[in-house]
């Protein structure tokens, strides 16, 4: 096996391990659209990174944090609901990013690679980002796990009983931004959210506790990454869409099997 | 009232131009059951949230005794179906407790068999009992219960109020109950506050139910609601089987 394939698989597994538990929270907290917003903002981050000559991952992380904090601040007012705010931030960031990227005539940017992920572009340096950043995300998530569950089940109960909701929310937002930044290279801007939510949604069927669902999402994610990358190699398809297709097929199979089992059980 | 746990003084809270709470005063002492009643939109839940420290006040102050531990049962409680959550995890949401202790408290509220059930399979009444157990498991100084018998049938309501009534003696905590089912609450409570943005009246249950502000607050149908209350008294005092129209008549006299 060529070393770049091995690198891609190792990178993909790293991303799946981080995306599983975080994706569960994104489903539980109904934040799928927030993931989209951050990944669209990532395009601006890439452009900013190139403009200032910094690593694309740092650029993505920076814009992700800015957009996340902006959203938390804007949510304090009540006139404009959150989904509308997300729409404004998401499309605003995407538009800005596309303008900046297309206006950079001196630098050639592989737009397709950033939008859909590029298996060939994974460098040893990316691996360090994925596993280093991934370790930070998982450690952070483990640290806020129980308070975040409490906050997710009922905001007022959690706040009334001593959980510092604004701090926990801010940490969680930062963790999502970091995850989007490290998942970008493998999966691409447009499909990051899918890797977060599809394996988690698949795992819901088997799980009786939040922790089991998170573990299940990791396993489904790893299977999807390996299957998707294998397909990508065999049929020369882009890596991000291949991984997401594999994840969606897994979800469809589990859902169909569940529906079939339900039919058998019915009297 | 020996020691004051919560002291609400002159609290004003506005949403836009509307005063949701208008110069509200309220005290909760140790081992007291305080009931907060009022029509829909009176600001009951807002006052509760202010007491919990979840609302920003426009005026006035709310003092909580230092280190006051609160157990809270909210009015609305639904868990996203995507989140798998067994009852024992809901019980330990903000506070670790041993399984033995969890079973003990679940037994007190009569649902110990549900400890491993998914919260998504509970009925309305079962959920209220589990939520009460959850708040109790914190060993709170003050239990705040916002409509604890919503979605509970009549027999269950009586039972839940019996459990609540016994708490100050049994556990040593105070209770703040928000309610609209007056007949059952009033029997067990030390003090009632009637809220309609401002405190219309407060005092012992029997005094409050006779006050004209109370009648005014609940509108024309209040006479009907109130009629039920003295009716219960009539039954205990003179069981001669008087019929309802007589009471309404009697009541009209009292009010006029």
mmCIF file of N, CA, C and O in Angstrom, chain A residues 27-30 76 78 145-147 149-163 204 207-211 213, chain B residues 15 49 52 54-56 70-72 74 76-86 89-90 92-94 120 131 134-135 138:
data_model
loop_
_atom_site.group_PDB
_atom_site.id
_atom_site.type_symbol
_atom_site.label_atom_id
_atom_site.label_comp_id
_atom_site.label_asym_id
_atom_site.label_seq_id
_atom_site.Cartn_x
_atom_site.Cartn_y
_atom_site.Cartn_z
ATOM 1 N N UNK A 27 -26.303 16.612 17.212
ATOM 2 C CA UNK A 27 -27.668 16.117 17.018
ATOM 3 C C UNK A 27 -28.527 16.427 18.238
ATOM 4 O O UNK A 27 -29.630 16.951 18.130
ATOM 5 N N UNK A 28 -28.006 16.103 19.426
ATOM 6 C CA UNK A 28 -28.801 16.292 20.653
ATOM 7 C C UNK A 28 -29.175 17.742 20.857
ATOM 8 O O UNK A 28 -30.244 18.059 21.353
ATOM 9 N N UNK A 29 -28.267 18.631 20.494
ATOM 10 C CA UNK A 29 -28.519 20.067 20.714
ATOM 11 C C UNK A 29 -29.120 20.740 19.490
ATOM 12 O O UNK A 29 -29.233 21.953 19.437
ATOM 13 N N UNK A 30 -29.490 19.925 18.476
ATOM 14 C CA UNK A 30 -30.098 20.446 17.234
ATOM 15 C C UNK A 30 -29.231 21.540 16.621
ATOM 16 O O UNK A 30 -29.693 22.649 16.363
ATOM 17 N N UNK A 76 -28.114 36.721 22.184
ATOM 18 C CA UNK A 76 -28.634 37.417 23.359
ATOM 19 C C UNK A 76 -29.861 38.256 23.034
ATOM 20 O O UNK A 76 -30.666 38.542 23.887
ATOM 21 N N UNK A 78 -33.512 38.795 21.001
ATOM 22 C CA UNK A 78 -34.556 37.807 20.722
ATOM 23 C C UNK A 78 -35.292 38.052 19.415
ATOM 24 O O UNK A 78 -36.072 37.211 18.981
ATOM 25 N N UNK A 145 -18.160 17.020 29.589
ATOM 26 C CA UNK A 145 -19.187 16.050 29.181
ATOM 27 C C UNK A 145 -20.463 16.119 30.025
ATOM 28 O O UNK A 145 -21.556 16.355 29.513
ATOM 29 N N UNK A 146 -20.335 15.911 31.342
ATOM 30 C CA UNK A 146 -21.536 15.839 32.180
ATOM 31 C C UNK A 146 -22.289 17.168 32.242
ATOM 32 O O UNK A 146 -23.505 17.189 32.060
ATOM 33 N N UNK A 147 -21.605 18.307 32.470
ATOM 34 C CA UNK A 147 -22.337 19.563 32.425
ATOM 35 C C UNK A 147 -23.003 19.831 31.078
ATOM 36 O O UNK A 147 -24.108 20.367 31.026
ATOM 37 N N UNK A 149 -24.117 17.538 28.975
ATOM 38 C CA UNK A 149 -25.314 16.675 28.925
ATOM 39 C C UNK A 149 -26.447 17.348 29.699
ATOM 40 O O UNK A 149 -27.580 17.441 29.221
ATOM 41 N N UNK A 150 -26.150 17.842 30.901
ATOM 42 C CA UNK A 150 -27.171 18.496 31.725
ATOM 43 C C UNK A 150 -27.766 19.688 30.997
ATOM 44 O O UNK A 150 -28.978 19.870 30.943
ATOM 45 N N UNK A 151 -26.894 20.472 30.382
ATOM 46 C CA UNK A 151 -27.327 21.660 29.642
ATOM 47 C C UNK A 151 -28.190 21.269 28.441
ATOM 48 O O UNK A 151 -29.125 21.966 28.077
ATOM 49 N N UNK A 152 -27.846 20.130 27.826
ATOM 50 C CA UNK A 152 -28.566 19.667 26.661
ATOM 51 C C UNK A 152 -29.947 19.144 27.048
ATOM 52 O O UNK A 152 -30.919 19.349 26.335
ATOM 53 N N UNK A 153 -30.032 18.467 28.194
ATOM 54 C CA UNK A 153 -31.315 17.931 28.645
ATOM 55 C C UNK A 153 -32.245 19.073 29.053
ATOM 56 O O UNK A 153 -33.398 19.115 28.650
ATOM 57 N N UNK A 154 -31.759 20.017 29.855
ATOM 58 C CA UNK A 154 -32.601 21.147 30.250
ATOM 59 C C UNK A 154 -31.733 22.328 30.701
ATOM 60 O O UNK A 154 -31.120 22.267 31.755
ATOM 61 N N UNK A 155 -31.734 23.390 29.902
ATOM 62 C CA UNK A 155 -30.892 24.559 30.180
ATOM 63 C C UNK A 155 -31.157 25.140 31.574
ATOM 64 O O UNK A 155 -30.220 25.438 32.310
ATOM 65 N N UNK A 156 -32.451 25.297 31.913
ATOM 66 C CA UNK A 156 -32.783 25.978 33.162
ATOM 67 C C UNK A 156 -32.416 25.137 34.383
ATOM 68 O O UNK A 156 -31.926 25.664 35.381
ATOM 69 N N UNK A 157 -32.665 23.828 34.312
ATOM 70 C CA UNK A 157 -32.283 22.961 35.437
ATOM 71 C C UNK A 157 -30.783 23.078 35.660
ATOM 72 O O UNK A 157 -30.309 23.293 36.769
ATOM 73 N N UNK A 158 -30.027 22.952 34.575
ATOM 74 C CA UNK A 158 -28.574 22.985 34.678
ATOM 75 C C UNK A 158 -28.105 24.308 35.285
ATOM 76 O O UNK A 158 -27.309 24.325 36.231
ATOM 77 N N UNK A 159 -28.641 25.411 34.755
ATOM 78 C CA UNK A 159 -28.210 26.732 35.228
ATOM 79 C C UNK A 159 -28.644 26.954 36.680
ATOM 80 O O UNK A 159 -27.887 27.485 37.487
ATOM 81 N N UNK A 160 -29.873 26.513 37.007
ATOM 82 C CA UNK A 160 -30.384 26.715 38.372
ATOM 83 C C UNK A 160 -29.568 25.912 39.378
ATOM 84 O O UNK A 160 -29.458 26.287 40.540
ATOM 85 N N UNK A 161 -29.013 24.785 38.936
ATOM 86 C CA UNK A 161 -28.321 23.905 39.862
ATOM 87 C C UNK A 161 -26.810 24.030 39.726
ATOM 88 O O UNK A 161 -26.066 23.088 39.972
ATOM 89 N N UNK A 162 -26.355 25.188 39.297
ATOM 90 C CA UNK A 162 -24.951 25.540 39.452
ATOM 91 C C UNK A 162 -24.038 25.315 38.261
ATOM 92 O O UNK A 162 -22.827 25.472 38.382
ATOM 93 N N UNK A 163 -24.579 24.936 37.101
ATOM 94 C CA UNK A 163 -23.706 24.759 35.943
ATOM 95 C C UNK A 163 -23.566 26.084 35.208
ATOM 96 O O UNK A 163 -24.559 26.765 34.939
ATOM 97 N N UNK A 204 -27.680 6.032 16.956
ATOM 98 C CA UNK A 204 -28.815 6.241 17.862
ATOM 99 C C UNK A 204 -29.662 4.980 18.018
ATOM 100 O O UNK A 204 -30.170 4.679 19.091
ATOM 101 N N UNK A 207 -28.237 2.610 20.742
ATOM 102 C CA UNK A 207 -27.698 3.118 22.001
ATOM 103 C C UNK A 207 -28.771 3.338 23.053
ATOM 104 O O UNK A 207 -29.852 3.832 22.765
ATOM 105 N N UNK A 208 -28.454 2.962 24.306
ATOM 106 C CA UNK A 208 -29.359 3.203 25.421
ATOM 107 C C UNK A 208 -28.852 4.311 26.327
ATOM 108 O O UNK A 208 -29.585 4.805 27.170
ATOM 109 N N UNK A 209 -27.590 4.692 26.179
ATOM 110 C CA UNK A 209 -27.051 5.804 26.978
ATOM 111 C C UNK A 209 -26.285 6.751 26.040
ATOM 112 O O UNK A 209 -25.895 6.359 24.945
ATOM 113 N N UNK A 210 -26.067 7.990 26.480
ATOM 114 C CA UNK A 210 -25.320 8.941 25.642
ATOM 115 C C UNK A 210 -23.926 8.420 25.286
ATOM 116 O O UNK A 210 -23.476 8.576 24.145
ATOM 117 N N UNK A 211 -23.257 7.779 26.257
ATOM 118 C CA UNK A 211 -21.886 7.319 26.025
ATOM 119 C C UNK A 211 -21.849 6.205 24.985
ATOM 120 O O UNK A 211 -20.953 6.153 24.138
ATOM 121 N N UNK A 213 -23.940 5.788 22.573
ATOM 122 C CA UNK A 213 -24.201 6.403 21.273
ATOM 123 C C UNK A 213 -22.921 7.037 20.724
ATOM 124 O O UNK A 213 -22.622 6.924 19.530
ATOM 125 N N UNK B 15 -40.375 43.008 30.056
ATOM 126 C CA UNK B 15 -40.134 42.517 28.699
ATOM 127 C C UNK B 15 -40.638 43.613 27.783
ATOM 128 O O UNK B 15 -41.846 43.780 27.635
ATOM 129 N N UNK B 49 -38.039 31.706 37.875
ATOM 130 C CA UNK B 49 -36.720 31.777 37.247
ATOM 131 C C UNK B 49 -35.874 32.882 37.878
ATOM 132 O O UNK B 49 -34.660 32.741 38.012
ATOM 133 N N UNK B 52 -34.483 31.558 40.965
ATOM 134 C CA UNK B 52 -33.403 30.619 40.657
ATOM 135 C C UNK B 52 -32.142 31.342 40.166
ATOM 136 O O UNK B 52 -31.099 30.722 39.997
ATOM 137 N N UNK B 54 -32.026 33.034 37.180
ATOM 138 C CA UNK B 54 -31.924 32.871 35.732
ATOM 139 C C UNK B 54 -32.423 34.090 34.968
ATOM 140 O O UNK B 54 -32.407 34.107 33.752
ATOM 141 N N UNK B 55 -32.923 35.099 35.690
ATOM 142 C CA UNK B 55 -33.448 36.286 35.003
ATOM 143 C C UNK B 55 -32.694 37.513 35.487
ATOM 144 O O UNK B 55 -32.288 37.583 36.645
ATOM 145 N N UNK B 56 -32.537 38.472 34.592
ATOM 146 C CA UNK B 56 -31.915 39.725 34.989
ATOM 147 C C UNK B 56 -33.012 40.674 35.474
ATOM 148 O O UNK B 56 -33.988 40.905 34.772
ATOM 149 N N UNK B 70 -30.605 24.465 45.789
ATOM 150 C CA UNK B 70 -31.957 24.430 45.227
ATOM 151 C C UNK B 70 -32.124 23.208 44.329
ATOM 152 O O UNK B 70 -31.238 22.872 43.554
ATOM 153 N N UNK B 71 -33.266 22.522 44.470
ATOM 154 C CA UNK B 71 -33.652 21.477 43.527
ATOM 155 C C UNK B 71 -34.824 22.007 42.722
ATOM 156 O O UNK B 71 -35.775 22.520 43.293
ATOM 157 N N UNK B 72 -34.759 21.897 41.404
ATOM 158 C CA UNK B 72 -35.739 22.581 40.544
ATOM 159 C C UNK B 72 -36.472 21.586 39.656
ATOM 160 O O UNK B 72 -35.866 20.766 38.984
ATOM 161 N N UNK B 74 -38.898 21.925 36.537
ATOM 162 C CA UNK B 74 -39.456 22.927 35.629
ATOM 163 C C UNK B 74 -40.872 22.565 35.167
ATOM 164 O O UNK B 74 -41.304 21.425 35.292
ATOM 165 N N UNK B 76 -42.020 22.907 31.955
ATOM 166 C CA UNK B 76 -41.951 22.194 30.681
ATOM 167 C C UNK B 76 -40.717 21.316 30.687
ATOM 168 O O UNK B 76 -39.634 21.792 31.001
ATOM 169 N N UNK B 77 -40.878 20.059 30.333
ATOM 170 C CA UNK B 77 -39.711 19.185 30.281
ATOM 171 C C UNK B 77 -39.895 18.142 29.195
ATOM 172 O O UNK B 77 -40.719 17.234 29.309
ATOM 173 N N UNK B 78 -39.151 18.284 28.113
ATOM 174 C CA UNK B 78 -39.126 17.241 27.095
ATOM 175 C C UNK B 78 -37.673 17.032 26.700
ATOM 176 O O UNK B 78 -36.906 17.985 26.630
ATOM 177 N N UNK B 79 -37.306 15.776 26.501
ATOM 178 C CA UNK B 79 -35.941 15.464 26.085
ATOM 179 C C UNK B 79 -35.967 15.139 24.593
ATOM 180 O O UNK B 79 -36.830 14.404 24.134
ATOM 181 N N UNK B 80 -35.049 15.743 23.850
ATOM 182 C CA UNK B 80 -34.877 15.430 22.437
ATOM 183 C C UNK B 80 -34.795 13.908 22.244
ATOM 184 O O UNK B 80 -33.967 13.243 22.869
ATOM 185 N N UNK B 81 -35.660 13.365 21.374
ATOM 186 C CA UNK B 81 -35.732 11.912 21.189
ATOM 187 C C UNK B 81 -34.411 11.326 20.691
ATOM 188 O O UNK B 81 -34.162 10.128 20.842
ATOM 189 N N UNK B 82 -33.547 12.144 20.127
ATOM 190 C CA UNK B 82 -32.260 11.646 19.630
ATOM 191 C C UNK B 82 -31.279 11.360 20.764
ATOM 192 O O UNK B 82 -30.261 10.716 20.551
ATOM 193 N N UNK B 83 -31.603 11.849 21.959
ATOM 194 C CA UNK B 83 -30.691 11.646 23.097
ATOM 195 C C UNK B 83 -31.170 10.462 23.938
ATOM 196 O O UNK B 83 -32.191 10.549 24.609
ATOM 197 N N UNK B 84 -30.447 9.329 23.891
ATOM 198 C CA UNK B 84 -30.851 8.177 24.702
ATOM 199 C C UNK B 84 -30.546 8.453 26.163
ATOM 200 O O UNK B 84 -29.403 8.743 26.498
ATOM 201 N N UNK B 85 -31.571 8.405 27.023
ATOM 202 C CA UNK B 85 -31.350 8.798 28.412
ATOM 203 C C UNK B 85 -32.161 7.912 29.348
ATOM 204 O O UNK B 85 -33.376 8.027 29.411
ATOM 205 N N UNK B 86 -31.491 7.013 30.075
ATOM 206 C CA UNK B 86 -32.210 6.225 31.087
ATOM 207 C C UNK B 86 -32.533 7.098 32.305
ATOM 208 O O UNK B 86 -31.857 8.097 32.535
ATOM 209 N N UNK B 89 -29.801 8.178 34.658
ATOM 210 C CA UNK B 89 -28.932 9.268 34.183
ATOM 211 C C UNK B 89 -29.606 10.626 34.367
ATOM 212 O O UNK B 89 -28.949 11.631 34.621
ATOM 213 N N UNK B 90 -30.924 10.655 34.202
ATOM 214 C CA UNK B 90 -31.647 11.907 34.436
ATOM 215 C C UNK B 90 -31.551 12.298 35.915
ATOM 216 O O UNK B 90 -31.396 13.471 36.250
ATOM 217 N N UNK B 92 -29.159 11.775 37.962
ATOM 218 C CA UNK B 92 -27.816 12.224 38.347
ATOM 219 C C UNK B 92 -27.290 13.300 37.391
ATOM 220 O O UNK B 92 -26.094 13.455 37.208
ATOM 221 N N UNK B 93 -28.212 14.050 36.826
ATOM 222 C CA UNK B 93 -27.856 15.037 35.804
ATOM 223 C C UNK B 93 -26.856 16.071 36.318
ATOM 224 O O UNK B 93 -25.866 16.373 35.660
ATOM 225 N N UNK B 94 -27.137 16.628 37.485
ATOM 226 C CA UNK B 94 -26.258 17.679 38.000
ATOM 227 C C UNK B 94 -25.603 17.275 39.320
ATOM 228 O O UNK B 94 -24.930 18.081 39.948
ATOM 229 N N UNK B 120 -37.844 8.363 27.471
ATOM 230 C CA UNK B 120 -38.765 8.563 26.352
ATOM 231 C C UNK B 120 -40.000 7.677 26.449
ATOM 232 O O UNK B 120 -40.956 7.865 25.709
ATOM 233 N N UNK B 131 -39.076 13.539 37.958
ATOM 234 C CA UNK B 131 -38.489 14.879 38.084
ATOM 235 C C UNK B 131 -38.480 15.345 39.538
ATOM 236 O O UNK B 131 -37.533 16.007 39.984
ATOM 237 N N UNK B 134 -35.676 13.547 41.135
ATOM 238 C CA UNK B 134 -34.397 14.137 40.713
ATOM 239 C C UNK B 134 -34.061 15.379 41.538
ATOM 240 O O UNK B 134 -32.946 15.556 42.028
ATOM 241 N N UNK B 135 -35.083 16.241 41.724
ATOM 242 C CA UNK B 135 -34.859 17.459 42.506
ATOM 243 C C UNK B 135 -34.545 17.105 43.964
ATOM 244 O O UNK B 135 -33.680 17.716 44.586
ATOM 245 N N UNK B 138 -30.889 15.943 45.192
ATOM 246 C CA UNK B 138 -29.821 16.921 45.455
ATOM 247 C C UNK B 138 -29.731 17.271 46.933
ATOM 248 O O UNK B 138 -28.891 18.068 47.329
#
